[in-house]
């Protein structure tokens, strides 16, 4: 049977990500991979997960095992009100919505807003998983220029004026892949631009709580609530295996997002939502977050130190105040695919940066490095190997 003949036209846009193919090599046990994007298992709250489960059963009983509202488990929506107020996001419980990871918000936004050929504006580079979520809806992407401080507001303004995108997808805090954070001034500028042009923005914020230094800045949503769908996640502060995310959105958009979700999964797991409720309402989040930060901060410092020692002077890289990634850029002749192959020979892996651009010609001399998963010792070894791999390719 020719199963391909049955496939919908939209699957043309859905090719399994090339990054998966390339990272298959990185799964070899002798290779230290800086390519992943996962939290460290050491950061999971295994010591009190039983306690959370017991509390959830005591408080909610069979309600935590029943279907729940598509909008979210009522107790979690309530608990999220205070949680979001800590970010200056002022909403009532009926204005917070729970989703199956923040990833599913990205898919739902594509589903309700994008017809084939519509424009979506994305940062250059951007989160690869967002491109994968939007691709089935057959958009045309337009790139927003960035510099070392994140997206350039004037470029966003130009992109909006020239392409009238359905929405702009932005990740202003510890962005994946660069780790960059938009300054308060730029956030206000972005808010002013999207208010003036009445442009919808997705503000994706799964890393905001992972701050190792520097000053917090309020989400763009707080300056333009009618233009912004703000989404957060428990994946990086609790555990990604729970698959719980949440969002705040303008009224008409959230009505459609709920309708879209009804047809996809009816509701996000009641049980894991009950665990998340106890995690925040019981004060566990506030006690646990500093532990995660104390695991990640030294790993990031080690990586930055070792890069200074081993990377050639022709390379530059980000010095993020938080998050999970460092982004490096070499001279134009640094072909990261060649460096990747050389890295594999030297038993180290990373993600070549070109995968994070909607334009396949961009980012050939860039790379993303993750520092959360490996031990400090392995990070040292990996960066030494990577430095040697880069030098071999550049001198060869
Ligand atoms: C920028 C960004 N957005 C969204 C997600 C999806 O996260 P979740 O586990 O909440 O679906 C990720 C996951 O790594 C991410 O990096």
Coordinates of C-alpha atoms in Angstrom, one line a residue, residues 3-386:
X3 CA 0.6 5.2 2.4
X4 CA 2.2 8.4 1.1
X5 CA -0.7 9.0 -1.3
X6 CA -3.0 9.4 1.7
X7 CA -1.0 12.2 3.4
X8 CA -2.5 15.6 3.7
X9 CA -0.9 18.4 1.8
X10 CA 0.2 20.1 5.0
X11 CA 2.6 17.2 5.8
X12 CA 4.9 18.7 3.1
X13 CA 5.7 21.3 5.7
X14 CA 6.2 18.9 8.6
X15 CA 9.4 17.1 7.8
X16 CA 10.9 15.4 10.9
X17 CA 13.4 17.9 12.1
X18 CA 16.9 17.7 10.6
X19 CA 18.2 18.4 14.1
X20 CA 16.9 15.0 15.3
X21 CA 18.9 13.3 12.5
X22 CA 22.0 15.2 13.4
X23 CA 21.7 14.6 17.1
X24 CA 21.3 10.9 16.7
X25 CA 25.1 10.8 16.4
X26 CA 25.3 12.7 19.7
X27 CA 23.5 9.9 21.5
X28 CA 26.6 7.6 21.4
X29 CA 27.6 7.0 25.0
X30 CA 31.2 8.0 24.3
X31 CA 30.1 11.5 23.2
X32 CA 29.5 14.4 25.6
X33 CA 26.5 16.2 24.1
X34 CA 26.0 19.9 24.7
X35 CA 23.2 19.6 22.1
X36 CA 20.2 18.7 24.2
X37 CA 17.7 21.2 25.6
X38 CA 16.6 19.3 28.7
X39 CA 16.7 20.3 32.4
X40 CA 19.0 18.3 34.6
X41 CA 17.3 15.3 36.3
X42 CA 19.2 16.6 39.5
X43 CA 16.8 19.6 39.3
X44 CA 13.7 17.5 39.6
X45 CA 12.0 17.6 43.0
X46 CA 12.1 13.8 43.6
X47 CA 12.5 14.3 47.3
X48 CA 9.0 15.7 47.7
X49 CA 7.0 14.4 44.8
X50 CA 5.4 11.7 47.1
X51 CA 4.4 14.5 49.5
X52 CA 2.8 16.5 46.7
X53 CA 0.9 13.5 45.5
X54 CA -0.4 12.8 49.0
X55 CA -1.5 16.4 49.4
X56 CA -3.2 16.4 46.0
X57 CA -5.2 13.3 47.0
X58 CA -6.1 14.8 50.4
X59 CA -7.2 18.0 48.9
X60 CA -8.9 16.9 45.6
X61 CA -9.5 13.2 45.9
X62 CA -11.1 11.7 42.8
X63 CA -11.4 15.2 41.3
X64 CA -7.7 14.8 40.5
X65 CA -8.5 11.6 38.6
X66 CA -11.6 12.8 36.7
X67 CA -11.8 14.8 33.5
X68 CA -11.5 18.4 34.3
X69 CA -12.4 21.7 32.5
X70 CA -10.7 22.4 29.2
X71 CA -9.8 25.8 30.6
X72 CA -7.8 24.2 33.5
X73 CA -8.1 22.5 36.9
X74 CA -9.9 25.2 38.9
X75 CA -7.5 25.1 41.9
X76 CA -4.5 25.5 39.6
X77 CA -6.1 28.5 37.9
X78 CA -6.6 30.1 41.3
X79 CA -3.0 29.3 42.4
X80 CA -1.6 30.7 39.2
X81 CA -3.2 34.1 39.9
X82 CA -0.7 34.8 42.7
X83 CA 2.1 33.1 40.8
X84 CA 1.5 35.5 37.8
X85 CA 1.1 38.5 40.1
X86 CA 4.8 37.9 41.0
X87 CA 5.5 38.7 37.4
X88 CA 3.4 41.9 37.5
X89 CA 0.7 40.0 35.4
X90 CA -2.6 41.0 37.1
X91 CA -5.4 38.6 36.1
X92 CA -8.3 36.7 37.8
X93 CA -8.6 32.9 37.9
X94 CA -11.0 32.9 34.9
X95 CA -8.3 34.7 32.8
X96 CA -5.6 32.0 33.3
X97 CA -5.7 28.9 31.1
X98 CA -3.8 25.7 31.5
X99 CA -2.3 23.7 28.6
X100 CA -0.4 20.6 27.9
X101 CA 3.0 22.3 28.0
X102 CA 3.5 25.7 26.5
X103 CA 4.3 23.9 23.3
X104 CA 0.6 23.2 22.8
X105 CA -0.2 27.0 23.0
X106 CA 2.1 27.5 20.0
X107 CA 0.3 24.8 18.0
X108 CA -3.1 26.2 19.0
X109 CA -2.1 29.8 18.0
X110 CA -1.1 28.5 14.5
X111 CA -4.4 26.5 14.3
X112 CA -6.7 29.4 15.1
X113 CA -4.8 32.3 13.3
X114 CA -2.8 31.1 10.4
X115 CA -4.1 30.3 6.9
X116 CA -1.6 29.1 4.3
X117 CA 0.7 32.0 3.2
X118 CA -0.1 34.2 6.2
X119 CA 3.0 35.9 7.7
X120 CA 4.4 35.0 11.1
X121 CA 7.2 37.2 12.4
X122 CA 10.0 35.4 14.3
X123 CA 13.3 36.5 15.9
X124 CA 16.4 35.5 14.0
X125 CA 17.3 33.1 15.5
X126 CA 14.2 31.6 17.2
X127 CA 13.0 28.5 19.0
X128 CA 13.0 25.6 16.6
X129 CA 10.0 24.0 18.3
X130 CA 7.9 27.1 17.5
X131 CA 8.7 26.7 13.8
X132 CA 7.7 23.1 14.1
X133 CA 4.4 24.0 15.8
X134 CA 3.6 26.6 13.1
X135 CA 4.8 24.8 10.0
X136 CA 1.7 22.6 9.5
X137 CA -0.4 25.7 9.1
X138 CA 1.8 26.7 6.1
X139 CA 2.9 30.2 7.1
X140 CA 5.4 32.4 5.4
X141 CA 8.0 33.5 7.9
X142 CA 9.6 36.9 8.2
X143 CA 12.7 37.4 10.3
X144 CA 13.1 40.1 12.9
X145 CA 16.8 41.2 13.2
X146 CA 18.5 40.8 16.6
X147 CA 21.7 42.0 18.1
X148 CA 23.5 41.1 21.3
X149 CA 20.6 42.6 23.3
X150 CA 17.9 40.6 21.6
X151 CA 15.4 41.7 19.1
X152 CA 15.8 45.1 17.5
X153 CA 12.5 47.1 18.0
X154 CA 13.0 49.1 14.7
X155 CA 13.3 45.8 12.8
X156 CA 10.0 44.6 14.4
X157 CA 8.4 47.8 13.4
X158 CA 9.6 47.5 9.8
X159 CA 8.5 43.8 9.5
X160 CA 5.0 44.8 10.8
X161 CA 4.7 47.7 8.3
X162 CA 5.9 45.6 5.4
X163 CA 4.3 42.2 6.0
X164 CA 1.4 42.7 8.4
X165 CA 2.0 39.4 10.2
X166 CA -0.8 37.5 11.9
X167 CA 1.4 37.5 14.9
X168 CA 5.0 37.9 16.1
X169 CA 6.5 35.0 18.1
X170 CA 8.9 36.4 20.7
X171 CA 10.9 35.0 23.6
X172 CA 12.3 38.0 25.4
X173 CA 13.8 36.3 28.5
X174 CA 16.8 33.9 28.3
X175 CA 15.8 33.1 24.8
X176 CA 16.2 29.6 23.4
X177 CA 18.7 29.4 21.6
X178 CA 20.7 32.6 22.5
X179 CA 20.1 33.0 26.2
X180 CA 19.6 36.8 25.5
X181 CA 17.2 38.9 27.4
X182 CA 15.4 42.0 26.2
X183 CA 16.1 45.2 28.3
X184 CA 13.2 47.0 30.0
X185 CA 13.5 49.9 27.5
X186 CA 13.2 47.6 24.5
X187 CA 10.2 45.8 26.1
X188 CA 8.5 49.1 26.4
X189 CA 9.4 50.0 22.8
X190 CA 8.0 46.6 21.6
X191 CA 4.8 47.2 23.6
X192 CA 4.4 50.7 22.1
X193 CA 5.0 49.3 18.5
X194 CA 2.5 46.5 18.9
X195 CA -0.1 48.7 20.6
X196 CA 0.2 51.3 17.8
X197 CA 0.0 48.7 15.0
X198 CA -2.4 46.5 16.8
X199 CA -0.2 43.5 16.3
X200 CA -0.7 40.2 18.2
X201 CA 2.4 38.8 20.0
X202 CA 3.1 35.4 21.6
X203 CA 5.5 36.1 24.5
X204 CA 7.0 32.7 25.3
X205 CA 8.5 32.6 28.7
X206 CA 9.5 29.1 29.9
X207 CA 13.0 30.2 31.3
X208 CA 12.2 33.5 33.1
X209 CA 12.5 32.0 36.6
X210 CA 16.0 30.6 35.9
X211 CA 17.8 33.9 36.7
X212 CA 21.4 33.5 37.9
X213 CA 22.3 37.2 38.1
X214 CA 21.1 40.6 36.9
X215 CA 17.9 42.4 37.2
X216 CA 14.4 41.2 36.5
X217 CA 12.2 43.0 33.9
X218 CA 8.4 42.7 33.6
X219 CA 7.0 40.7 30.7
X220 CA 6.0 42.7 27.6
X221 CA 2.4 41.5 28.4
X222 CA 2.3 43.9 31.3
X223 CA 2.7 46.9 29.0
X224 CA 0.3 45.6 26.2
X225 CA -2.1 43.1 27.7
X226 CA -4.6 43.5 24.7
X227 CA -1.9 42.5 22.2
X228 CA 0.0 39.7 24.0
X229 CA -0.6 36.0 24.6
X230 CA 1.8 35.3 27.5
X231 CA 2.7 31.7 28.0
X232 CA 4.7 30.0 30.9
X233 CA 5.5 26.5 31.8
X234 CA 6.2 24.1 34.7
X235 CA 8.7 22.2 32.6
X236 CA 11.9 24.1 33.7
X237 CA 10.9 24.8 37.3
X238 CA 9.2 21.5 38.2
X239 CA 9.4 18.8 35.6
X240 CA 8.7 18.6 31.8
X241 CA 7.3 15.1 32.3
X242 CA 4.2 16.6 33.9
X243 CA 3.4 18.5 30.6
X244 CA 1.8 21.5 32.3
X245 CA 1.9 25.0 30.8
X246 CA -0.4 28.0 31.1
X247 CA -1.2 31.2 29.3
X248 CA -2.9 34.6 29.6
X249 CA -4.5 36.1 26.5
X250 CA -6.9 38.7 25.2
X251 CA -10.5 37.5 25.6
X252 CA -11.4 36.7 21.9
X253 CA -8.1 34.8 21.4
X254 CA -8.5 32.7 24.6
X255 CA -12.1 31.8 23.6
X256 CA -10.7 30.3 20.4
X257 CA -7.7 28.7 22.1
X258 CA -10.1 26.9 24.4
X259 CA -12.3 25.7 21.4
X260 CA -9.2 24.4 19.7
X261 CA -8.0 22.6 22.8
X262 CA -11.4 20.9 23.3
X263 CA -10.8 19.0 20.0
X264 CA -7.2 18.1 20.8
X265 CA -7.1 16.7 24.3
X266 CA -10.3 17.8 26.2
X267 CA -8.1 18.8 29.1
X268 CA -4.6 18.7 30.3
X269 CA -3.9 15.9 32.9
X270 CA -6.0 16.6 36.0
X271 CA -3.5 14.7 38.1
X272 CA -0.4 16.6 37.1
X273 CA -2.4 19.9 37.3
X274 CA -3.2 18.9 40.9
X275 CA 0.5 18.3 41.6
X276 CA 1.4 21.7 40.1
X277 CA -1.3 23.4 42.3
X278 CA 0.3 21.9 45.5
X279 CA 3.8 22.8 44.1
X280 CA 2.9 26.5 44.0
X281 CA 0.2 26.9 46.6
X282 CA 2.1 24.8 49.2
X283 CA 5.2 27.0 48.9
X284 CA 7.3 24.2 47.3
X285 CA 8.1 26.2 44.2
X286 CA 9.6 29.1 46.2
X287 CA 11.7 26.8 48.2
X288 CA 12.8 24.6 45.3
X289 CA 13.7 27.3 42.7
X290 CA 16.8 28.5 44.5
X291 CA 18.1 24.9 44.5
X292 CA 17.7 24.7 40.7
X293 CA 19.5 28.0 40.3
X294 CA 22.3 26.7 42.5
X295 CA 22.7 23.7 40.2
X296 CA 22.7 25.6 37.0
X297 CA 24.6 28.8 37.8
X298 CA 28.0 27.1 38.5
X299 CA 27.6 24.9 35.4
X300 CA 27.1 28.0 33.3
X301 CA 30.1 29.8 34.9
X302 CA 32.3 26.8 34.2
X303 CA 31.2 26.7 30.5
X304 CA 31.8 30.4 30.1
X305 CA 35.3 30.2 31.7
X306 CA 36.3 27.2 29.6
X307 CA 35.1 28.9 26.4
X308 CA 37.4 31.8 27.2
X309 CA 40.3 29.4 27.6
X310 CA 39.7 27.1 24.6
X311 CA 37.7 29.0 21.9
X312 CA 39.7 31.0 19.3
X313 CA 39.7 34.8 19.5
X314 CA 37.7 35.0 16.3
X315 CA 34.6 33.6 18.2
X316 CA 32.1 35.6 20.3
X317 CA 29.4 34.3 22.5
X318 CA 26.6 35.4 24.8
X319 CA 26.9 35.8 28.5
X320 CA 23.3 35.1 29.6
X321 CA 22.0 36.1 33.0
X322 CA 20.0 32.9 33.1
X323 CA 18.3 30.1 31.1
X324 CA 19.9 27.0 29.7
X325 CA 21.9 28.0 26.7
X326 CA 25.0 29.9 25.4
X327 CA 25.1 31.0 21.8
X328 CA 28.4 31.3 20.0
X329 CA 29.3 32.8 16.6
X330 CA 32.5 32.2 14.6
X331 CA 34.0 34.0 11.6
X332 CA 32.2 33.6 8.3
X333 CA 34.5 30.7 7.3
X334 CA 33.5 28.7 10.5
X335 CA 31.2 26.1 8.8
X336 CA 29.4 24.6 11.8
X337 CA 28.4 21.5 10.0
X338 CA 32.1 20.7 9.4
X339 CA 32.9 21.6 13.0
X340 CA 30.0 19.3 14.1
X341 CA 31.5 16.4 12.2
X342 CA 35.0 17.1 13.6
X343 CA 33.4 17.4 17.1
X344 CA 31.8 14.0 16.7
X345 CA 35.3 12.6 15.8
X346 CA 36.5 14.3 19.0
X347 CA 33.5 13.0 21.0
X348 CA 31.6 16.2 21.6
X349 CA 28.3 17.4 20.1
X350 CA 26.4 20.7 19.9
X351 CA 23.6 22.0 17.8
X352 CA 24.7 24.0 14.7
X353 CA 22.8 27.3 14.9
X354 CA 21.4 27.4 11.4
X355 CA 18.5 25.1 12.6
X356 CA 17.1 28.0 14.6
X357 CA 16.5 30.3 11.7
X358 CA 13.3 30.3 9.5
X359 CA 15.6 31.3 6.6
X360 CA 17.8 28.3 5.8
X361 CA 20.7 30.5 4.6
X362 CA 21.1 32.2 8.0
X363 CA 23.4 31.3 10.9
X364 CA 25.9 29.0 9.2
X365 CA 28.7 30.2 11.6
X366 CA 26.7 29.9 14.8
X367 CA 26.2 27.2 17.5
X368 CA 24.0 26.5 20.6
X369 CA 25.5 25.0 23.7
X370 CA 23.5 23.7 26.6
X371 CA 25.0 23.7 30.1
X372 CA 22.3 22.2 32.3
X373 CA 22.6 18.5 31.7
X374 CA 26.3 17.7 32.0
X375 CA 28.4 17.6 35.1
X376 CA 30.9 20.5 35.5
X377 CA 33.7 18.0 34.8
X378 CA 32.1 16.9 31.6
X379 CA 31.5 20.5 30.6
X380 CA 35.2 21.2 31.0
X381 CA 36.1 18.2 28.9
X382 CA 33.5 19.0 26.2
X383 CA 34.6 22.6 25.8
X384 CA 38.2 21.6 25.5
X385 CA 37.3 19.1 22.8
X386 CA 35.1 21.6 21.1

